[in-house]
C-alpha positions as a LaTeX table, in Angstrom:
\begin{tabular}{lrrr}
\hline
Residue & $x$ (\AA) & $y$ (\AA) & $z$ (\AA) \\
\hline
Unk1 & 138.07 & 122.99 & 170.60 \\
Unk2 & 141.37 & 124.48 & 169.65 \\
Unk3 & 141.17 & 127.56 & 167.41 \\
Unk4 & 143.66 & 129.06 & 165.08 \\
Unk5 & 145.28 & 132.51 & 165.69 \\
Unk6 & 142.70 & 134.00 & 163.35 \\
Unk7 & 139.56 & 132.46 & 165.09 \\
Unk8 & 141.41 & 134.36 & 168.01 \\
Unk9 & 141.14 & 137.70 & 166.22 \\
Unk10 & 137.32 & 136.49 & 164.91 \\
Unk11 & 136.38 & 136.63 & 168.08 \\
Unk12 & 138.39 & 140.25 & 169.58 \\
Unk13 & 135.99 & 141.56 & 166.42 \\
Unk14 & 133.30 & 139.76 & 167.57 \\
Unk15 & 133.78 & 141.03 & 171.19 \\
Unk16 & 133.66 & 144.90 & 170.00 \\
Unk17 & 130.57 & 144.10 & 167.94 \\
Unk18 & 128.75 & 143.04 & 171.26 \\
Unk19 & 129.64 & 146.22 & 172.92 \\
Unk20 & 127.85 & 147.92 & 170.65 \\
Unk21 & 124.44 & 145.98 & 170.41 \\
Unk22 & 124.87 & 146.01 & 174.33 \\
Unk23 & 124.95 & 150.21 & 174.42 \\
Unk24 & 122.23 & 150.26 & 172.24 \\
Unk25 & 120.06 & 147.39 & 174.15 \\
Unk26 & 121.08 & 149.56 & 177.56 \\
Unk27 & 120.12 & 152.72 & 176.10 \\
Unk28 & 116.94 & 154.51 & 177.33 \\
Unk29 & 116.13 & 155.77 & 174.12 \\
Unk30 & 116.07 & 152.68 & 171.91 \\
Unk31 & 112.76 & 150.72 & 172.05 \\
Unk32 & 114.46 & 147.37 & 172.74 \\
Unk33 & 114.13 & 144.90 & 176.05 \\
Unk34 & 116.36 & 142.75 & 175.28 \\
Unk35 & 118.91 & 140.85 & 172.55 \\
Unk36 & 117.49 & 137.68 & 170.31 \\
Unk37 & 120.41 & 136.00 & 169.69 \\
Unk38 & 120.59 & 133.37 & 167.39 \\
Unk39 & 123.91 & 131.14 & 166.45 \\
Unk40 & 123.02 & 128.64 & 164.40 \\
Unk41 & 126.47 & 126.58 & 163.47 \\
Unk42 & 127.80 & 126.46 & 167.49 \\
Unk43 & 130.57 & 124.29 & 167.97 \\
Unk44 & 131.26 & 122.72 & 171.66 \\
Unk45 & 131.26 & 126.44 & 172.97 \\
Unk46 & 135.09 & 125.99 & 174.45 \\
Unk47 & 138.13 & 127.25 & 172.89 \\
Unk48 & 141.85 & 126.84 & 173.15 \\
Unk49 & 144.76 & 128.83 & 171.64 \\
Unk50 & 147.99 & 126.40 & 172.18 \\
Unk51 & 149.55 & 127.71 & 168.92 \\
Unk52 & 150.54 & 131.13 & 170.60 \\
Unk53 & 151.61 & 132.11 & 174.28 \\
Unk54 & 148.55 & 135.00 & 174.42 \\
Unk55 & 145.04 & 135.29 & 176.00 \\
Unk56 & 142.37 & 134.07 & 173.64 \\
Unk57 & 139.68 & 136.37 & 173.42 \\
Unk58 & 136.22 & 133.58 & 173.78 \\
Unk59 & 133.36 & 133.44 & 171.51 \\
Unk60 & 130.79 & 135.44 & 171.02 \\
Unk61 & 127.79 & 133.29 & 172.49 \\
Unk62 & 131.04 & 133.23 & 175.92 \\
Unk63 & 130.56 & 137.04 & 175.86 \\
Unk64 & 127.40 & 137.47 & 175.65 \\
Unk65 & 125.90 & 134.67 & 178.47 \\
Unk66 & 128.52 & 136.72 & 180.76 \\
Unk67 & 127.28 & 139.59 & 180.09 \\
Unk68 & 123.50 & 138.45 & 180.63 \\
Unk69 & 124.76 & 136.61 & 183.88 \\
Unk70 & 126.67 & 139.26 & 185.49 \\
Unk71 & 123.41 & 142.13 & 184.62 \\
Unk72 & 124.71 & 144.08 & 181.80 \\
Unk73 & 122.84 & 142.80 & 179.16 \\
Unk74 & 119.15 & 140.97 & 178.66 \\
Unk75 & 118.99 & 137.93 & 176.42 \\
Unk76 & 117.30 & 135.37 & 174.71 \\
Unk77 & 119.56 & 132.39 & 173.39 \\
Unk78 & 118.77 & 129.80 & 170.48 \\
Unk79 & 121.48 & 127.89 & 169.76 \\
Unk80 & 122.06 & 124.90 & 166.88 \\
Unk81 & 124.88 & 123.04 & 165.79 \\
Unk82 & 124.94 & 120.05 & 162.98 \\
Unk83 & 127.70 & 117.72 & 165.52 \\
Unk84 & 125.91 & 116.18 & 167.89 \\
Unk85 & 128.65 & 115.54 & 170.37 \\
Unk86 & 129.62 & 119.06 & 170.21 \\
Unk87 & 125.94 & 119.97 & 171.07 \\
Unk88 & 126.12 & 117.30 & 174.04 \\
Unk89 & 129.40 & 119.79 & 175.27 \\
Unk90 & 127.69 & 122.85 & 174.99 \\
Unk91 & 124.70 & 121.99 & 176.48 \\
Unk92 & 127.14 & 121.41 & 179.46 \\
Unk93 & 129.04 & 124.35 & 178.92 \\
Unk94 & 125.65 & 126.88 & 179.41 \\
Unk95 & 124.25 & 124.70 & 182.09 \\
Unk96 & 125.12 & 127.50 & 184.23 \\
Unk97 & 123.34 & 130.39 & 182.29 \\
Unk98 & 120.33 & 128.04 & 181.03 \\
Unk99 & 117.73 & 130.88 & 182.32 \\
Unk100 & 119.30 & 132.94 & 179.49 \\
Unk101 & 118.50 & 129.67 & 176.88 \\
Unk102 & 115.47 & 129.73 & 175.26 \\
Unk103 & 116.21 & 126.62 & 172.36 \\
Unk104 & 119.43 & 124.37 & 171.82 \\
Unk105 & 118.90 & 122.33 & 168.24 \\
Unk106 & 120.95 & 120.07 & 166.67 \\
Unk107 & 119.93 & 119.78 & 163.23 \\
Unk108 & 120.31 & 121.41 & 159.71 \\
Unk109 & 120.51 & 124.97 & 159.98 \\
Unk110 & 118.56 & 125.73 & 156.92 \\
Unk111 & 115.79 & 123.81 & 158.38 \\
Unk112 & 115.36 & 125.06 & 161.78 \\
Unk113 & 115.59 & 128.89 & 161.04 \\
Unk114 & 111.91 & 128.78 & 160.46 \\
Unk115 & 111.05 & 127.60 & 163.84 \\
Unk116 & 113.42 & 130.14 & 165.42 \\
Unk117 & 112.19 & 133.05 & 163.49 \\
Unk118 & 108.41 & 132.08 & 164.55 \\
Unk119 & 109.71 & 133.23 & 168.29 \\
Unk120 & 111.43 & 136.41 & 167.71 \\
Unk121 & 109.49 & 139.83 & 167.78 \\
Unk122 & 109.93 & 141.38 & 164.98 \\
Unk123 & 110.13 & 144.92 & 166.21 \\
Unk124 & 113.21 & 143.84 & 168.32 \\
Unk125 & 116.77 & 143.70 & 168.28 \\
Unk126 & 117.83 & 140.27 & 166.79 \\
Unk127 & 121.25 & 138.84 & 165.66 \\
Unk128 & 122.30 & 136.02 & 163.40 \\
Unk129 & 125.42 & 134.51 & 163.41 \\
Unk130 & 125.82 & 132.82 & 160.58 \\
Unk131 & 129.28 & 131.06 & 160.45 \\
Unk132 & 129.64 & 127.42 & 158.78 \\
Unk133 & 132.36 & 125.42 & 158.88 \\
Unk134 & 131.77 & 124.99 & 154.75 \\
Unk135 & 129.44 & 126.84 & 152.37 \\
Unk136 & 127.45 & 124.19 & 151.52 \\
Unk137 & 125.93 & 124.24 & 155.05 \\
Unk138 & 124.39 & 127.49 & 154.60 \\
Unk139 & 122.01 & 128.15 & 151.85 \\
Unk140 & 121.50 & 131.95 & 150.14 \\
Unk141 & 117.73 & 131.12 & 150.57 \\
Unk142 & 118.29 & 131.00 & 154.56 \\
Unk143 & 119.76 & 134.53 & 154.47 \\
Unk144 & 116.77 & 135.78 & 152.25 \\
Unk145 & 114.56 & 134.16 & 154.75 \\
Unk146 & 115.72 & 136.22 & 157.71 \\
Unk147 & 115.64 & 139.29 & 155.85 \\
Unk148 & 112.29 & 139.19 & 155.78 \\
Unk149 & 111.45 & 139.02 & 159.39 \\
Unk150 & 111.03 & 142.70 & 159.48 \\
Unk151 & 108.87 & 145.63 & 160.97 \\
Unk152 & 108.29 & 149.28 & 160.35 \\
Unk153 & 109.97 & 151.89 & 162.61 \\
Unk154 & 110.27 & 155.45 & 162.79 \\
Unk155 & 113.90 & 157.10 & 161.72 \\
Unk156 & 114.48 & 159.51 & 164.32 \\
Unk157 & 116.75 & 161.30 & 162.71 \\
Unk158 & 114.77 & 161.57 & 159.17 \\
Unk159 & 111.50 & 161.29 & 160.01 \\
Unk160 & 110.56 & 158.73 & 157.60 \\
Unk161 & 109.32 & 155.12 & 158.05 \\
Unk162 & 112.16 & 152.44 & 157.28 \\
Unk163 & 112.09 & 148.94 & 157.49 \\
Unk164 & 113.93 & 146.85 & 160.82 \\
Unk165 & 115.96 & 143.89 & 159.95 \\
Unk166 & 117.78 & 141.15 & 161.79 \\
Unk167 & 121.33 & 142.06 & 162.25 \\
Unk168 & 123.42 & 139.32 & 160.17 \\
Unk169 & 127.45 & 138.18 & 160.63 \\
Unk170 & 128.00 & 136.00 & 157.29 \\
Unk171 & 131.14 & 134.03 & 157.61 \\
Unk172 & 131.91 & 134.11 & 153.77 \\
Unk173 & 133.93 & 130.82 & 153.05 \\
Unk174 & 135.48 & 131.80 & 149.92 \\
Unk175 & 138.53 & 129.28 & 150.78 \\
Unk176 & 135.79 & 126.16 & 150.20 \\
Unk177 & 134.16 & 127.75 & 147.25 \\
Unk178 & 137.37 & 127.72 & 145.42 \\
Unk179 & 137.76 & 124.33 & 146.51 \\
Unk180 & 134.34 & 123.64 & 144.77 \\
Unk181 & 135.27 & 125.58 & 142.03 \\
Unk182 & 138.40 & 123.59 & 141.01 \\
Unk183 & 136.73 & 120.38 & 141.70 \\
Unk184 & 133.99 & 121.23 & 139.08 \\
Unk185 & 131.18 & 121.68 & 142.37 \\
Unk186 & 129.39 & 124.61 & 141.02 \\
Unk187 & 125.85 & 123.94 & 142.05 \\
Unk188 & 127.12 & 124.50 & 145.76 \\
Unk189 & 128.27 & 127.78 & 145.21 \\
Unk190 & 125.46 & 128.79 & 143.56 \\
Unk191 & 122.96 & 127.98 & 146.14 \\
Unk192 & 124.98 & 129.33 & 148.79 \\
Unk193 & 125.43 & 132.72 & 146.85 \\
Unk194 & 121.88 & 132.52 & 145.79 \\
Unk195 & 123.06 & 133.19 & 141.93 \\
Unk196 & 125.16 & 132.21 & 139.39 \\
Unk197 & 125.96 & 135.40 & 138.22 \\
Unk198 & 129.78 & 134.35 & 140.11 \\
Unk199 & 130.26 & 132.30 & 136.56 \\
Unk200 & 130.38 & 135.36 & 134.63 \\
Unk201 & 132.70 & 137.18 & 136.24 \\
Unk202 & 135.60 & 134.56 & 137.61 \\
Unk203 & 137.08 & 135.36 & 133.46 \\
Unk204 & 136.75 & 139.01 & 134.52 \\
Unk205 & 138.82 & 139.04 & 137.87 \\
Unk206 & 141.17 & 136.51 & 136.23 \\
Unk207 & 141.74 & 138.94 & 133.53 \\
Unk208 & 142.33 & 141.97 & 135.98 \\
Unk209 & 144.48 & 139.69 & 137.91 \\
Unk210 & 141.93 & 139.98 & 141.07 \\
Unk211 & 141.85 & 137.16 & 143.38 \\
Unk212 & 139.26 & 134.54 & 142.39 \\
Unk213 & 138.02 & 134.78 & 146.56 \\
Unk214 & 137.30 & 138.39 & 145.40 \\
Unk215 & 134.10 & 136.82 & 143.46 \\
Unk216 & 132.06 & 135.44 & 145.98 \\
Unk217 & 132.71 & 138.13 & 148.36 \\
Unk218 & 131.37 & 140.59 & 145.71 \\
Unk219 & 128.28 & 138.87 & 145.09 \\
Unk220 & 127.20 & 137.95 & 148.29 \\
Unk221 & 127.74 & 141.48 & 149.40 \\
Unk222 & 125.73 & 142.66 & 146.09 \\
Unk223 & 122.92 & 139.41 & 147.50 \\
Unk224 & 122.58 & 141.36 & 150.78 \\
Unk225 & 122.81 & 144.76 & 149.73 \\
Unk226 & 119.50 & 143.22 & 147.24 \\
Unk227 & 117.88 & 142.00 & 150.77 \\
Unk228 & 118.23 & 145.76 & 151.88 \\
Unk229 & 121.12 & 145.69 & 153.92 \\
Unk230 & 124.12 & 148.26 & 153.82 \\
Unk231 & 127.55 & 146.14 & 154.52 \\
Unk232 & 129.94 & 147.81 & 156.18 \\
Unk233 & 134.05 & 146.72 & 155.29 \\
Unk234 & 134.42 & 142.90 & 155.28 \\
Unk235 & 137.01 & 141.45 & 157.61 \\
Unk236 & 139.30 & 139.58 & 154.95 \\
Unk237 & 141.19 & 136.82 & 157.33 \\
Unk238 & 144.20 & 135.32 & 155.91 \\
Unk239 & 145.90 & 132.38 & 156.55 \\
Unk240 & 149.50 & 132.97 & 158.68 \\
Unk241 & 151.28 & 130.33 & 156.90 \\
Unk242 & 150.21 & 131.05 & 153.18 \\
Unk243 & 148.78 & 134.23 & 153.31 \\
Unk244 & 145.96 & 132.96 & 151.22 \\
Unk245 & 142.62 & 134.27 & 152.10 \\
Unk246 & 140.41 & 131.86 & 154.43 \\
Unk247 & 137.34 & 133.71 & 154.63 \\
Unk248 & 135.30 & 137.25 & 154.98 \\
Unk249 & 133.46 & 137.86 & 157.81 \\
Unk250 & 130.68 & 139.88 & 156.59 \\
Unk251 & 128.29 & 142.65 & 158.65 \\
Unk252 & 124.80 & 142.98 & 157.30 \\
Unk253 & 122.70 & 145.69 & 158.69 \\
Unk254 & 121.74 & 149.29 & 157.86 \\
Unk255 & 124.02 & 152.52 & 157.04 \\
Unk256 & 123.63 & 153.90 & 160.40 \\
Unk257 & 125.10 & 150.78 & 161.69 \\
Unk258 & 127.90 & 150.52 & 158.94 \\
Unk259 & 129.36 & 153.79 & 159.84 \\
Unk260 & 129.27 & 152.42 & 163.75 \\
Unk261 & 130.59 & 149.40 & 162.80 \\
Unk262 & 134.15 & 150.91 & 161.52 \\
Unk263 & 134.00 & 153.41 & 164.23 \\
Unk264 & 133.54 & 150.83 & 166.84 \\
Unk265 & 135.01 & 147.37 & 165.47 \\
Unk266 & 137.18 & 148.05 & 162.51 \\
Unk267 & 138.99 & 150.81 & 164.00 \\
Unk268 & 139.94 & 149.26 & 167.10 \\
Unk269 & 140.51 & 145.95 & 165.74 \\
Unk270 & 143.34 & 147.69 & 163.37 \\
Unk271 & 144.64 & 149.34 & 166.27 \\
Unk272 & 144.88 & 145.87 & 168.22 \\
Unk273 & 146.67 & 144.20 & 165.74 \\
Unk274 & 149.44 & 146.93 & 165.05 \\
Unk275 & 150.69 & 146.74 & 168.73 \\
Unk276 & 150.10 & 143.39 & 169.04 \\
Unk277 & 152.43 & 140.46 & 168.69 \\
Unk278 & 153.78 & 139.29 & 165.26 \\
Unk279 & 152.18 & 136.02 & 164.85 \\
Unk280 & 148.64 & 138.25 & 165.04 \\
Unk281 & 150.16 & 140.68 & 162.22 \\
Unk282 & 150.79 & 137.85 & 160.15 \\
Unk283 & 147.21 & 136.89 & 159.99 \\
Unk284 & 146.71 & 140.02 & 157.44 \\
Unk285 & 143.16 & 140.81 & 158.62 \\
Unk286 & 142.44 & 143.84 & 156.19 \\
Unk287 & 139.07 & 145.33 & 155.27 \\
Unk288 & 137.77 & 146.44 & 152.04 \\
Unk289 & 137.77 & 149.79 & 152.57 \\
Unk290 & 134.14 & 151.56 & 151.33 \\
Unk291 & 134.10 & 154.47 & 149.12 \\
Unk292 & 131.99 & 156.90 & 151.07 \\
Unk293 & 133.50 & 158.38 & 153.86 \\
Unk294 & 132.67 & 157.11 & 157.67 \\
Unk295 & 130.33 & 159.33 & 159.29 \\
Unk296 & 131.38 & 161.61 & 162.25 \\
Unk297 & 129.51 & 161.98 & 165.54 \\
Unk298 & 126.83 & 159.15 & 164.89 \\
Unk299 & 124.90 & 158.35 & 167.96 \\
Unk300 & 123.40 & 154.93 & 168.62 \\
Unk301 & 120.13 & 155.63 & 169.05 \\
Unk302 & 120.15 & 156.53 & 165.13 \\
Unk303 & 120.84 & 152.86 & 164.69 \\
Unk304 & 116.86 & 152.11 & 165.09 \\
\hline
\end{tabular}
């Protein structure tokens, strides 16, 4: 599957993300024995960059089979894709690393969660991967669902009892809600946001000259941030040609883990692009930068 030059820098994001869970998985003083990890809108699991003369960085689910293969990282794999053919490629694709493959589905994502979350421990380490091709494939409910697969734990640094959630990555398509949006669609956006409270305030950001993609990024965040997640900056990805926004990829998990996050991903990722080539510069990835200031010297045990 060919990508585009910003799937390429999707996936360089995606790729520092997964060091992180892997240090923390690794670590001797986190509770956790291994990673749940859960795509559930896989393509054929190959990619190709022909656009650009460059190395394409490969997709997350790549990354992390390797890293279960080659020792550094226990895993437990359920996979689901809505193309069948593309499911019939990447069942060929993780032939080799099938040990690591607990469930490949090929159905409607919305449906199947509930059978996936029935297998998970609740008191481990779990990750969704939540990234349609269109926002109409991935219900608000869904989201809400996986919230609430949670257990109690200890802060370590506090002392007081907090809730554990699955780790979330919410591809925001903002670029197919405004499609929606101008064709008069609003139910879809709606049940994909989980609220309609978007319909108040597109007159708002109109009138303060905000971009209309703005809107549904604010509201899911506010959505999550209702679930109990803390969201660190969203990776805004825009489009090389007309410098339009295309989507947010959106980090759900607690404030521990948003201050890691920018440390870790966003940092680096900023650094990558400003010495890389131009055709990556011109992709515009910017965050939205949070008002409180990132934390210094956080460990990764303080995570969980």
């Amino acid at each position: 599957m060919e990508i585009k030059i910003h799937s390429n820098l999707k996936h360089k994001a995606l790729g520092y993300y997964l060091k992180i869970l892997k240090d923390v998985i690794m670590s001797p003083t986190t509770p956790f024995d291994k990673l749940y990890y859960c795509e559930l809108y896989c393509g054929d699991g190959t990619c190709e960059v022909t656009s650009i003369n460059q190395h394409y960085d490969p997709p997350l689910i790549e990354s992390v089979l390797k890293e279960a293969e080659n020792g550094r990282l226990d895993v437990e794999c359920y996979l689901n894709g809505i193309d069948s053919e593309k499911i019939k490629l990447l069942k060929q694709k993780v032939e080799p690393y099938k040990k690591f493959i607990k469930e490949i589905s090929c159905e409607d994502a919305n449906k199947c969660v509930d059978n996936i979350l029935s297998q998970i421990p609740a008191d481990q380490i779990s990750l969704f991967v939540l990234d349609p091709f269109n926002h109409k494939h991935l219900n608000f409910e869904t989201i809400s669902k996986i919230s609430k697969h949670t257990s109690e734990y200890l802060n370590k640094r506090t002392g007081d009892k907090e809730i554990r959630r699955p780790e979330l990555i919410v591809n925001c398509m903002a670029y197919s809600m405004i499609n929606c949006y101008r064709a008069g669609d609003y139910k879809s956006i709606t049940k994909a946001l989980g609220t309609d409270k978007w319909t108040e305030l597109i007159p708002i950001y109109k009138e303060k000259g905000v971009s209309m993609f703005k809107v549904f990024l604010d509201v899911l965040i506010e959505q999550l941030k209702s679930l109990g997640y803390s969201i660190p900056p969203p990776l805004e990805i825009k489009s090389t040609i007309h410098q339009n926004d295309i989507y947010y990829l959106v980090w759900a998990t607690n404030e521990a883990g948003c201050r890691i996050i920018e440390k870790k991903v966003i940092t680096p990722l900023k650094k990558f692009i400003s010495k890389s080539s131009e055709d990556n510069k011109k992709v515009l990835v910017n965050t939205i930068k949070r008002q409180k200031a990132i934390g210094r010297g956080e460990s990764l045990d303080k995570w969980f």
